[in-house]
JSON list of C-alpha atoms in Angstrom, two decimals:
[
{"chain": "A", "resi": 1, "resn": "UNK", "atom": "CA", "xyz": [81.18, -76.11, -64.32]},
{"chain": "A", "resi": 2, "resn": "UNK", "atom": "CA", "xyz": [80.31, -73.26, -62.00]},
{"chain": "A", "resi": 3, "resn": "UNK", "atom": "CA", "xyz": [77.03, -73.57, -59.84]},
{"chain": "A", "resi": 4, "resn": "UNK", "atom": "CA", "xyz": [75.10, -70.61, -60.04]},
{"chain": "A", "resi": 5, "resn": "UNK", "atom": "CA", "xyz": [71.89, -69.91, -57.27]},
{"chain": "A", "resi": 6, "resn": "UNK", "atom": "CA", "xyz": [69.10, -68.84, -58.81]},
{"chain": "A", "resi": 7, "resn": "UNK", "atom": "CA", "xyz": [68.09, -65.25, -57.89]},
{"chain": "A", "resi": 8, "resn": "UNK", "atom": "CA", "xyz": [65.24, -64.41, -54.86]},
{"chain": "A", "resi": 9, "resn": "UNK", "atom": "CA", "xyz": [62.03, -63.54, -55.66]},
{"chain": "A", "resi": 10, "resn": "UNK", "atom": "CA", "xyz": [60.40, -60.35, -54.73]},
{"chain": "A", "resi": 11, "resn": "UNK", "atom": "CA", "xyz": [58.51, -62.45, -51.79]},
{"chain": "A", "resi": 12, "resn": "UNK", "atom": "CA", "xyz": [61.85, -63.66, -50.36]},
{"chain": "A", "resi": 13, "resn": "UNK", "atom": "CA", "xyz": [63.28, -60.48, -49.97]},
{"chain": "A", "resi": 14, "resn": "UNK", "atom": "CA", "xyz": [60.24, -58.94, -48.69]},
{"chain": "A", "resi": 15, "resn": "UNK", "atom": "CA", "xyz": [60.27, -61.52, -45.53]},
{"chain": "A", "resi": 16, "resn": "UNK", "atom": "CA", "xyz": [64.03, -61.00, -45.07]},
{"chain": "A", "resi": 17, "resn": "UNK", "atom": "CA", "xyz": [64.12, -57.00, -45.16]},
{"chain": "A", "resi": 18, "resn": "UNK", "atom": "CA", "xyz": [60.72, -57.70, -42.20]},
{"chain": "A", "resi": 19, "resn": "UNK", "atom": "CA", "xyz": [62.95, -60.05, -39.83]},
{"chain": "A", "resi": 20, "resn": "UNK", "atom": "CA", "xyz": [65.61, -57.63, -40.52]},
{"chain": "A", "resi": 21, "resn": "UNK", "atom": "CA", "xyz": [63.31, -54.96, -39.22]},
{"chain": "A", "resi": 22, "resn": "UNK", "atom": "CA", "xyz": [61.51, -56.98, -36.44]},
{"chain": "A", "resi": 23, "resn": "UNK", "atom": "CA", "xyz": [64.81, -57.72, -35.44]},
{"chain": "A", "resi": 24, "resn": "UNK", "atom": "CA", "xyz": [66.11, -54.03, -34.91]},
{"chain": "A", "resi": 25, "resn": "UNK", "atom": "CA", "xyz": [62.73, -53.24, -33.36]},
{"chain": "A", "resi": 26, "resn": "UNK", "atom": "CA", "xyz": [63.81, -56.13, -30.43]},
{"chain": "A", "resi": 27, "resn": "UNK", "atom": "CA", "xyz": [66.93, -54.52, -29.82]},
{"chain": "A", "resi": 28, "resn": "UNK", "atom": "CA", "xyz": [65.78, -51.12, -29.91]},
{"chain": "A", "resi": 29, "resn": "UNK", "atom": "CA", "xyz": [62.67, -51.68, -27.83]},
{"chain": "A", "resi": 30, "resn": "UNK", "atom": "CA", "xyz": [63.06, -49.18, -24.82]},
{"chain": "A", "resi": 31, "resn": "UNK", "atom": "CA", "xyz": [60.48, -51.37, -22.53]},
{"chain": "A", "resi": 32, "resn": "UNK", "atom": "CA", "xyz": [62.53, -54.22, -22.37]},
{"chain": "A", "resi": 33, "resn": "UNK", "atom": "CA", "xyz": [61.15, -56.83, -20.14]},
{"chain": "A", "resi": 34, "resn": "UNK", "atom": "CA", "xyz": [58.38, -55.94, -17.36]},
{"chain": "A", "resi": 35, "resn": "UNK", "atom": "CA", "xyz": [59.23, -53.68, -14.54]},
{"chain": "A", "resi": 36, "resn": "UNK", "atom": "CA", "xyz": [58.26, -54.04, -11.40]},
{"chain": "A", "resi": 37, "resn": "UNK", "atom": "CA", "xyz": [57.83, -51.80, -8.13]},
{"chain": "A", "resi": 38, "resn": "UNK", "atom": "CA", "xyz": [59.95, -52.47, -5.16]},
{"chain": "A", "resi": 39, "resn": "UNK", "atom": "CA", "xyz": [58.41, -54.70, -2.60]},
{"chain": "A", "resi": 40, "resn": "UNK", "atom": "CA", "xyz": [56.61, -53.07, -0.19]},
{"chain": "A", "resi": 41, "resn": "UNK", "atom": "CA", "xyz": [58.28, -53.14, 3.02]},
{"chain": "A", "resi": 42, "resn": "UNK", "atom": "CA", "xyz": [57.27, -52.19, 6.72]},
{"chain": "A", "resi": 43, "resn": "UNK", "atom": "CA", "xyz": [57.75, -53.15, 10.64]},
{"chain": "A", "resi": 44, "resn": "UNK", "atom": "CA", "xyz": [55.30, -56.08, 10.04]},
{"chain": "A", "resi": 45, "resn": "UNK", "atom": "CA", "xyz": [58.40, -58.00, 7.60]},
{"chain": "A", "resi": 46, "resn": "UNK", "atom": "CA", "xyz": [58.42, -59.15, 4.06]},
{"chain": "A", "resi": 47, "resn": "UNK", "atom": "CA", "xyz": [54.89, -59.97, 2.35]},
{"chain": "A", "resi": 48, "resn": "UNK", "atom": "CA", "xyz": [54.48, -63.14, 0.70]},
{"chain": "A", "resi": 49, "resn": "UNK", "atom": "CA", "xyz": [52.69, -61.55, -2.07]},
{"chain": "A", "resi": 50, "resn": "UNK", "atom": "CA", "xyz": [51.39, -57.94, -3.14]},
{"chain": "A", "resi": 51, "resn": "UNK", "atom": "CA", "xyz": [49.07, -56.60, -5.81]},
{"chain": "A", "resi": 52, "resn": "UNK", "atom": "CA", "xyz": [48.54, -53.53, -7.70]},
{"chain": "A", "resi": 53, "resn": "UNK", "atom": "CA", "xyz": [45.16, -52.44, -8.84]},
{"chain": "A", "resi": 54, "resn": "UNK", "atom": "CA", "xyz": [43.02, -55.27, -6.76]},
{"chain": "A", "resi": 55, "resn": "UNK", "atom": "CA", "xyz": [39.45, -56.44, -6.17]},
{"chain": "A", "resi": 56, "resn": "UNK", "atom": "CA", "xyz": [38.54, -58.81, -3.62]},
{"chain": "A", "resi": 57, "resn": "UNK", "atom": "CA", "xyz": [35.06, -60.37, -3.16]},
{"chain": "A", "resi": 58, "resn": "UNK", "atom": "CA", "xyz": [34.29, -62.06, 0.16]},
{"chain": "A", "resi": 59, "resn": "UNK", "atom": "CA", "xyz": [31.61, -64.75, 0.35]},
{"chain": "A", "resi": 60, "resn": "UNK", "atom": "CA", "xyz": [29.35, -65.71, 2.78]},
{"chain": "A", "resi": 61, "resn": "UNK", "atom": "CA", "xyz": [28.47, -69.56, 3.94]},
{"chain": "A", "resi": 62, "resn": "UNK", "atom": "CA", "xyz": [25.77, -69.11, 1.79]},
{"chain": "A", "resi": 63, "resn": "UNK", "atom": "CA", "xyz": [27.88, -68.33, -1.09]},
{"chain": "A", "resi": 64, "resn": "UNK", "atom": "CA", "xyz": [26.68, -65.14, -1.42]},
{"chain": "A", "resi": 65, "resn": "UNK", "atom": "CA", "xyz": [28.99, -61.69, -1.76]},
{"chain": "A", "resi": 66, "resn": "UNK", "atom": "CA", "xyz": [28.93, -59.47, 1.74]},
{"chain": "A", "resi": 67, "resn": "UNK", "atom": "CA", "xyz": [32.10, -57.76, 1.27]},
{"chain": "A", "resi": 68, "resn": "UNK", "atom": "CA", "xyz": [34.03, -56.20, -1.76]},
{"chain": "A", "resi": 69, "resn": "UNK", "atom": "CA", "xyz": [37.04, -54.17, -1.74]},
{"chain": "A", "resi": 70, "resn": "UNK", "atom": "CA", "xyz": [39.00, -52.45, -4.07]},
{"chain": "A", "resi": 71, "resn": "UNK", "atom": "CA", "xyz": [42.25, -50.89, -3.66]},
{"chain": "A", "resi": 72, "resn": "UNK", "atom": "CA", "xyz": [45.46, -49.46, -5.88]},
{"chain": "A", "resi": 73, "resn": "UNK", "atom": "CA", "xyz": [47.72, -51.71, -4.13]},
{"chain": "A", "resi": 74, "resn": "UNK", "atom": "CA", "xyz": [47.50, -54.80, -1.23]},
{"chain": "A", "resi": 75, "resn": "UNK", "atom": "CA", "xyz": [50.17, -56.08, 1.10]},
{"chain": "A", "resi": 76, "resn": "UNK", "atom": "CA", "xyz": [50.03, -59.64, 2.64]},
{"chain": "A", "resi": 77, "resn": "UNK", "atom": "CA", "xyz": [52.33, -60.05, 5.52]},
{"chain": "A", "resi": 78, "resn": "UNK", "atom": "CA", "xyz": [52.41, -64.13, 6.48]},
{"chain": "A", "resi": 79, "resn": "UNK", "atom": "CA", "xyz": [53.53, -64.26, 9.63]},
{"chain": "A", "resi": 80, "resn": "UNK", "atom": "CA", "xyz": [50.30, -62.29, 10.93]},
{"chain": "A", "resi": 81, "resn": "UNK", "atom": "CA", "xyz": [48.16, -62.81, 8.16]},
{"chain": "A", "resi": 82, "resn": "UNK", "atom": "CA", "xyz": [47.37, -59.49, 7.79]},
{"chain": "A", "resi": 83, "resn": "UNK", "atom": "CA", "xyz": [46.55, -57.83, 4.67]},
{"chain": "A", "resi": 84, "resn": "UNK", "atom": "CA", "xyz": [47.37, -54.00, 4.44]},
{"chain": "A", "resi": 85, "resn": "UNK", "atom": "CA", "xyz": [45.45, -52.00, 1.55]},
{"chain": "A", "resi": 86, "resn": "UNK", "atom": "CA", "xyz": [46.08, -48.41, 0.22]},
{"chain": "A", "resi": 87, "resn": "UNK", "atom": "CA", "xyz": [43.35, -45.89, -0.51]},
{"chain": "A", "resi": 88, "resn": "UNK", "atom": "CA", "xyz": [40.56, -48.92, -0.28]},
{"chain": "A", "resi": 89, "resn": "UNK", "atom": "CA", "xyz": [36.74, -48.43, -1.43]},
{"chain": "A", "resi": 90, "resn": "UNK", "atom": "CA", "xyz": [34.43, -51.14, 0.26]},
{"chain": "A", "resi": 91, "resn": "UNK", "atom": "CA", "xyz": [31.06, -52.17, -0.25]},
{"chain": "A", "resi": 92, "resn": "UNK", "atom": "CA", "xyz": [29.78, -54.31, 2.51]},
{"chain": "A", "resi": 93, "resn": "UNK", "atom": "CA", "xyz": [26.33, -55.96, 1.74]},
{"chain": "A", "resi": 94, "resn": "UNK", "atom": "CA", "xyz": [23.38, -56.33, 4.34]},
{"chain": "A", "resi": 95, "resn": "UNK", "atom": "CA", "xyz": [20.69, -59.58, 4.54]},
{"chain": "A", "resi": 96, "resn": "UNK", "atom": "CA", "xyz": [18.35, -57.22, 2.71]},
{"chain": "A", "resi": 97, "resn": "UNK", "atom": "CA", "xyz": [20.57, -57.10, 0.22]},
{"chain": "A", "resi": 98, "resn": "UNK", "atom": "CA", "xyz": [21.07, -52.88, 0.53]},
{"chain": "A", "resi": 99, "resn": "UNK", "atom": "CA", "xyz": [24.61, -51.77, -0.33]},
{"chain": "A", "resi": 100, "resn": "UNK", "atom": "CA", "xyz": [26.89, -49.54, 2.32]},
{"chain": "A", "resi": 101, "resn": "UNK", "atom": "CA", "xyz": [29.53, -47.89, 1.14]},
{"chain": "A", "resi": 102, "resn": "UNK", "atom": "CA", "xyz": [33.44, -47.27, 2.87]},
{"chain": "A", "resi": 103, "resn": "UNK", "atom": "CA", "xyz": [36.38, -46.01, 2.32]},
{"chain": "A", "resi": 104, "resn": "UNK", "atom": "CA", "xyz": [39.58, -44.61, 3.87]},
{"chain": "A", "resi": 105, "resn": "UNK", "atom": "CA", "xyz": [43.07, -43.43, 3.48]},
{"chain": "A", "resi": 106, "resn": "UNK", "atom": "CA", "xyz": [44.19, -46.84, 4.45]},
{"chain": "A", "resi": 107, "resn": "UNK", "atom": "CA", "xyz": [42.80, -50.25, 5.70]},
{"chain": "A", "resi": 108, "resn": "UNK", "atom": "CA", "xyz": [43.35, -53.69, 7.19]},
{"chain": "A", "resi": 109, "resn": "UNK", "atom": "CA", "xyz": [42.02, -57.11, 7.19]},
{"chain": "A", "resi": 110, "resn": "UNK", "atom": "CA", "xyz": [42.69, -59.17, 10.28]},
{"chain": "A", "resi": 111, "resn": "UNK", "atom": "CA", "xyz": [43.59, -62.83, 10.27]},
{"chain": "A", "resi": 112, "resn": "UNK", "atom": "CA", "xyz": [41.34, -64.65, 8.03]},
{"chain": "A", "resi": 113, "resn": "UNK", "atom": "CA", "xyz": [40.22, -61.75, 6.38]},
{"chain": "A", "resi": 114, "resn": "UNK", "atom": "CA", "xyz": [38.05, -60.33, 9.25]},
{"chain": "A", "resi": 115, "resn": "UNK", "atom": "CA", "xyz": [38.09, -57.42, 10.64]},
{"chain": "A", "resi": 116, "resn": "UNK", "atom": "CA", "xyz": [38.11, -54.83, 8.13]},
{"chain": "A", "resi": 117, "resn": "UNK", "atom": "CA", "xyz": [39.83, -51.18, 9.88]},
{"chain": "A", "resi": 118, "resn": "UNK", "atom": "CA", "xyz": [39.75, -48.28, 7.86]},
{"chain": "A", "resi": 119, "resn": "UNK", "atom": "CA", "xyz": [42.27, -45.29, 9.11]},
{"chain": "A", "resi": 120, "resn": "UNK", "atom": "CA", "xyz": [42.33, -41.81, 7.85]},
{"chain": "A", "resi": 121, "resn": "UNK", "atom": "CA", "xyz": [39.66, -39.99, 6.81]},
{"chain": "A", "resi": 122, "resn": "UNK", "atom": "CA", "xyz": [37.17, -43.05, 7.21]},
{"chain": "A", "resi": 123, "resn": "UNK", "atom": "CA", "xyz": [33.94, -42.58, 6.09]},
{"chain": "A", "resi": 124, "resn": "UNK", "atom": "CA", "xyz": [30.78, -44.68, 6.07]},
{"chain": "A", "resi": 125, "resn": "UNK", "atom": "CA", "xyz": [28.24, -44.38, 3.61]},
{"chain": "A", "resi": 126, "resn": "UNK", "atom": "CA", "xyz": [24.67, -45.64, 4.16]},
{"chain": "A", "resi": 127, "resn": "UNK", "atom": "CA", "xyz": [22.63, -44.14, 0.49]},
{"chain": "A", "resi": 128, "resn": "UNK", "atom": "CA", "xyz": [19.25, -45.40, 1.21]},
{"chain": "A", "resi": 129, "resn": "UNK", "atom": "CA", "xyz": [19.12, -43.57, 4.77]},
{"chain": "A", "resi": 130, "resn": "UNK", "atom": "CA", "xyz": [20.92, -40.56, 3.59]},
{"chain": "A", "resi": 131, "resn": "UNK", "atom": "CA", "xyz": [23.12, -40.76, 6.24]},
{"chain": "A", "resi": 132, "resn": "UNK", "atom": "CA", "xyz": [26.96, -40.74, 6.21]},
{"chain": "A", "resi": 133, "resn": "UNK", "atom": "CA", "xyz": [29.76, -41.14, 9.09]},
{"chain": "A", "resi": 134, "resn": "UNK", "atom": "CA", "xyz": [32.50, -39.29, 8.80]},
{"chain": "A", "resi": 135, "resn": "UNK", "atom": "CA", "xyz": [35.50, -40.56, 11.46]},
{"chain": "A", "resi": 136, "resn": "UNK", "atom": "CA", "xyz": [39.22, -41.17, 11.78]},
{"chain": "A", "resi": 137, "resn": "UNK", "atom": "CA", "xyz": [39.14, -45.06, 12.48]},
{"chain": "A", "resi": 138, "resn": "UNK", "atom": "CA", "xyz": [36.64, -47.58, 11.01]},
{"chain": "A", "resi": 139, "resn": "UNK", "atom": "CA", "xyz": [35.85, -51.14, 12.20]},
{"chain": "A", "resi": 140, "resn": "UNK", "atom": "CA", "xyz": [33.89, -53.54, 10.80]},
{"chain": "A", "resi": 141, "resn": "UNK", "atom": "CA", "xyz": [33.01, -57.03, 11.16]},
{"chain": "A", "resi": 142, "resn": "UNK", "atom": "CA", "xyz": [31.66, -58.76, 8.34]},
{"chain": "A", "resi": 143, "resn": "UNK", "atom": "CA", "xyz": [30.81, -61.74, 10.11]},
{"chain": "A", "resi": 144, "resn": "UNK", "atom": "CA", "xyz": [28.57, -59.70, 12.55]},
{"chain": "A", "resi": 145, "resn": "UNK", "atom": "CA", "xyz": [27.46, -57.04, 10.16]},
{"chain": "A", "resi": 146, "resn": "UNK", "atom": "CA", "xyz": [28.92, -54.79, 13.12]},
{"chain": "A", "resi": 147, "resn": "UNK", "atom": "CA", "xyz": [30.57, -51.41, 12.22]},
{"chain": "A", "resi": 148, "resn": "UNK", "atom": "CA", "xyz": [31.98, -48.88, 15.34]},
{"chain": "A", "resi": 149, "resn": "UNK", "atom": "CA", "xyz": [34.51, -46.64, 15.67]},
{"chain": "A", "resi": 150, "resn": "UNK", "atom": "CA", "xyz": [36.31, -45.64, 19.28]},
{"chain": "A", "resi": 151, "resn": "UNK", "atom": "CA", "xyz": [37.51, -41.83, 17.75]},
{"chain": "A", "resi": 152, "resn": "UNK", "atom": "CA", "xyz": [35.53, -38.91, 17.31]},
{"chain": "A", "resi": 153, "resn": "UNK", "atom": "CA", "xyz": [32.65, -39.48, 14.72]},
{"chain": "A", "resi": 154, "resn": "UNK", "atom": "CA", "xyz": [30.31, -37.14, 12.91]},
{"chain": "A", "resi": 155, "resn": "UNK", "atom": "CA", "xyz": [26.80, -38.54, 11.78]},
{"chain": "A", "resi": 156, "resn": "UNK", "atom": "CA", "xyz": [25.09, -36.54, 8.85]},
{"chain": "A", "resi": 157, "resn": "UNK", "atom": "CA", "xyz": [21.57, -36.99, 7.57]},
{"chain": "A", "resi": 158, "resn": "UNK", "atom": "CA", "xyz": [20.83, -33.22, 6.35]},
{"chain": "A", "resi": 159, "resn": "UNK", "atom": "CA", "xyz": [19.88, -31.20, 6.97]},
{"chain": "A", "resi": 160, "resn": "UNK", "atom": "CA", "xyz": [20.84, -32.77, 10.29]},
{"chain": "A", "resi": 161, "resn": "UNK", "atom": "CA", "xyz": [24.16, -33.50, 12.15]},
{"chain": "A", "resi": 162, "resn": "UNK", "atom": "CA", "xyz": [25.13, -35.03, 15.40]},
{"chain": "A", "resi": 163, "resn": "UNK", "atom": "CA", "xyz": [28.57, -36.12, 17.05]},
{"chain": "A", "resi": 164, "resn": "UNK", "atom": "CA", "xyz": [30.23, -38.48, 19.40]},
{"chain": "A", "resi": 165, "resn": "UNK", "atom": "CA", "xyz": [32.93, -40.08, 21.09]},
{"chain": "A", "resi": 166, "resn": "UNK", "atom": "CA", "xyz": [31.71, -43.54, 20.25]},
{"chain": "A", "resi": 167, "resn": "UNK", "atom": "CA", "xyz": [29.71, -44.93, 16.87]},
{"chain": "A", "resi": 168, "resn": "UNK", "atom": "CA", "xyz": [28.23, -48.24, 16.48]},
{"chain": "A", "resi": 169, "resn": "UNK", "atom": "CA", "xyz": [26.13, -49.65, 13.48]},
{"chain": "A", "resi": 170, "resn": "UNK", "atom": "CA", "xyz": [24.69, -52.31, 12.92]},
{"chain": "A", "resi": 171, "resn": "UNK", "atom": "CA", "xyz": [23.97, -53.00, 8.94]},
{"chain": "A", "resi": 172, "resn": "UNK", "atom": "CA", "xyz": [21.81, -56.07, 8.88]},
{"chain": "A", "resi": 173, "resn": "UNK", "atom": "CA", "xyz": [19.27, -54.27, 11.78]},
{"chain": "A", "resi": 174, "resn": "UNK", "atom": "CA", "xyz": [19.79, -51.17, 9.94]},
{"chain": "A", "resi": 175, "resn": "UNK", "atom": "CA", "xyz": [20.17, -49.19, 13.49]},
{"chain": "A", "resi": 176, "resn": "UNK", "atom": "CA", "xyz": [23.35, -47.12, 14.48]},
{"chain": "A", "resi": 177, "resn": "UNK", "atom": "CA", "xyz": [24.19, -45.29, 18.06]},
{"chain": "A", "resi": 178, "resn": "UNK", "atom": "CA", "xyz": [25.98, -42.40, 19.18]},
{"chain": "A", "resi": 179, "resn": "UNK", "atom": "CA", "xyz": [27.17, -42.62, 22.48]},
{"chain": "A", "resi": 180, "resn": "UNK", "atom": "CA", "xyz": [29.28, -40.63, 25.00]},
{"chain": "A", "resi": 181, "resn": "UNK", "atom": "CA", "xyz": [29.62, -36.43, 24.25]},
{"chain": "A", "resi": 182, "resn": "UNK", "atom": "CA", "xyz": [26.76, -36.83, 22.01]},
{"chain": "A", "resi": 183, "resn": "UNK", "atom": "CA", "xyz": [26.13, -32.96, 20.09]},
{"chain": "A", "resi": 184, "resn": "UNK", "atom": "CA", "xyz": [23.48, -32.75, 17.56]},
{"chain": "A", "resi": 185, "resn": "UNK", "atom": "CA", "xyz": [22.00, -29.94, 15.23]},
{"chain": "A", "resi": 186, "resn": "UNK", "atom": "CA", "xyz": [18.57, -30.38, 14.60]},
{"chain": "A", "resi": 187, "resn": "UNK", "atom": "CA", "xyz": [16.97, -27.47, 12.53]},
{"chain": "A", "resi": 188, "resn": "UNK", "atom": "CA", "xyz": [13.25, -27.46, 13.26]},
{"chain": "A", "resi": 189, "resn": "UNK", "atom": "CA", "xyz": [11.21, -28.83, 10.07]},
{"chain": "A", "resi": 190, "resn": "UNK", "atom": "CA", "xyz": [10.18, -26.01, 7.91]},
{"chain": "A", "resi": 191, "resn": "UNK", "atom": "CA", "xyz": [6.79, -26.53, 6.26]},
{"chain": "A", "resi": 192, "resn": "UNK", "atom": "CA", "xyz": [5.84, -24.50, 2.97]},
{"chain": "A", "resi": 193, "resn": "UNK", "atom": "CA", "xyz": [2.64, -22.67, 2.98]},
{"chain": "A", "resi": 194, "resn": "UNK", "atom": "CA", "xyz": [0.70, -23.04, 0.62]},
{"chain": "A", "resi": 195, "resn": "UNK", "atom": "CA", "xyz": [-1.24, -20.23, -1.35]},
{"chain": "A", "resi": 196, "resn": "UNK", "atom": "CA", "xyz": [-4.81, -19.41, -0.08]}
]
């Protein structure tokens, strides 16, 4: 007596002809498994970790956010505990809660995350003044609420314009200083007449 199996259904052979399929899609897939950069490497050693695309949110002891930053791509080095960010955009909060605005070609954040430097290009932003600080290196303390820079720095509030060898800010007193080769353009205040 010869055994005979019964024939598939239609359903059968529909789920073998789509693992058949999934199955050449696997091997065919180009992506394969995730790729990843090369590690970022420099004169300050091997990081511990690095990330691409990043927000960070500093705190307060109150628990509230004074500092955020947000960069394409962060380097932690351990052995300084220095964390190295590309292109960053900052927003550092006051006690009145208005917002100031930073950025720069490149920054760092000290030990313990504190203090921020901002090289290249660095400019500070300060939209409810309408006044902006334009200078090639950045400090700022978030601890203080102190902001200065020791290079050249050009302070805009237009139509006006002043520069200096020295800047300091203070955000939570909301008062900044120019000092040493101080150069201003003040246009005098022109007043519209009006009709008779």
């Amino acid at each position: 007596m010869a055994w005979s199996l019964p024939r598939p259904s239609f359903r059968v052979w529909l789920l073998l002809i789509l693992l058949a399929l999934g199955g050449a899609l696997v091997l065919l897939d180009p992506r394969g498994g995730p790729e990843y950069g090369a590690v970022p490497r420099d004169e300050a050693g091997e990081p511990d970790y690095y990330l691409e695309g990043a927000r960070l949110t500093r705190f307060d002891a109150e628990g509230r956010a004074h500092q955020r930053l947000d960069t394409p791509r962060l380097v932690h080095t351990p052995h300084d505990d220095v964390t190295r960010l590309q292109t960053p955009d900052a927003r550092l909060h006051d006690t009145a809660g208005r917002v100031w605005y930073a950025q720069a070609d490149s920054g760092v954040l000290g030990p313990g995350g504190n203090p921020l430097t901002l090289s290249g290009d660095a400019r500070l932003h300060a939209p409810e003044e309408r006044w902006q600080l334009d200078t090639e290196v950045l400090h700022f303390d978030a601890d203080t609420g102190h902001a200065w820079s020791d290079t050249p720095a050009l302070l805009r509030q237009p139509p006006q314009r002043m520069s200096g060898d020295r800047f300091d800010a203070w955000i939570h007193d909301n008062r900044a200083r120019l000092t040493d080769n101080v150069r201003g353009h003040h246009p005098p205040e022109t007043r519209e007449e009006s009709p008779p």
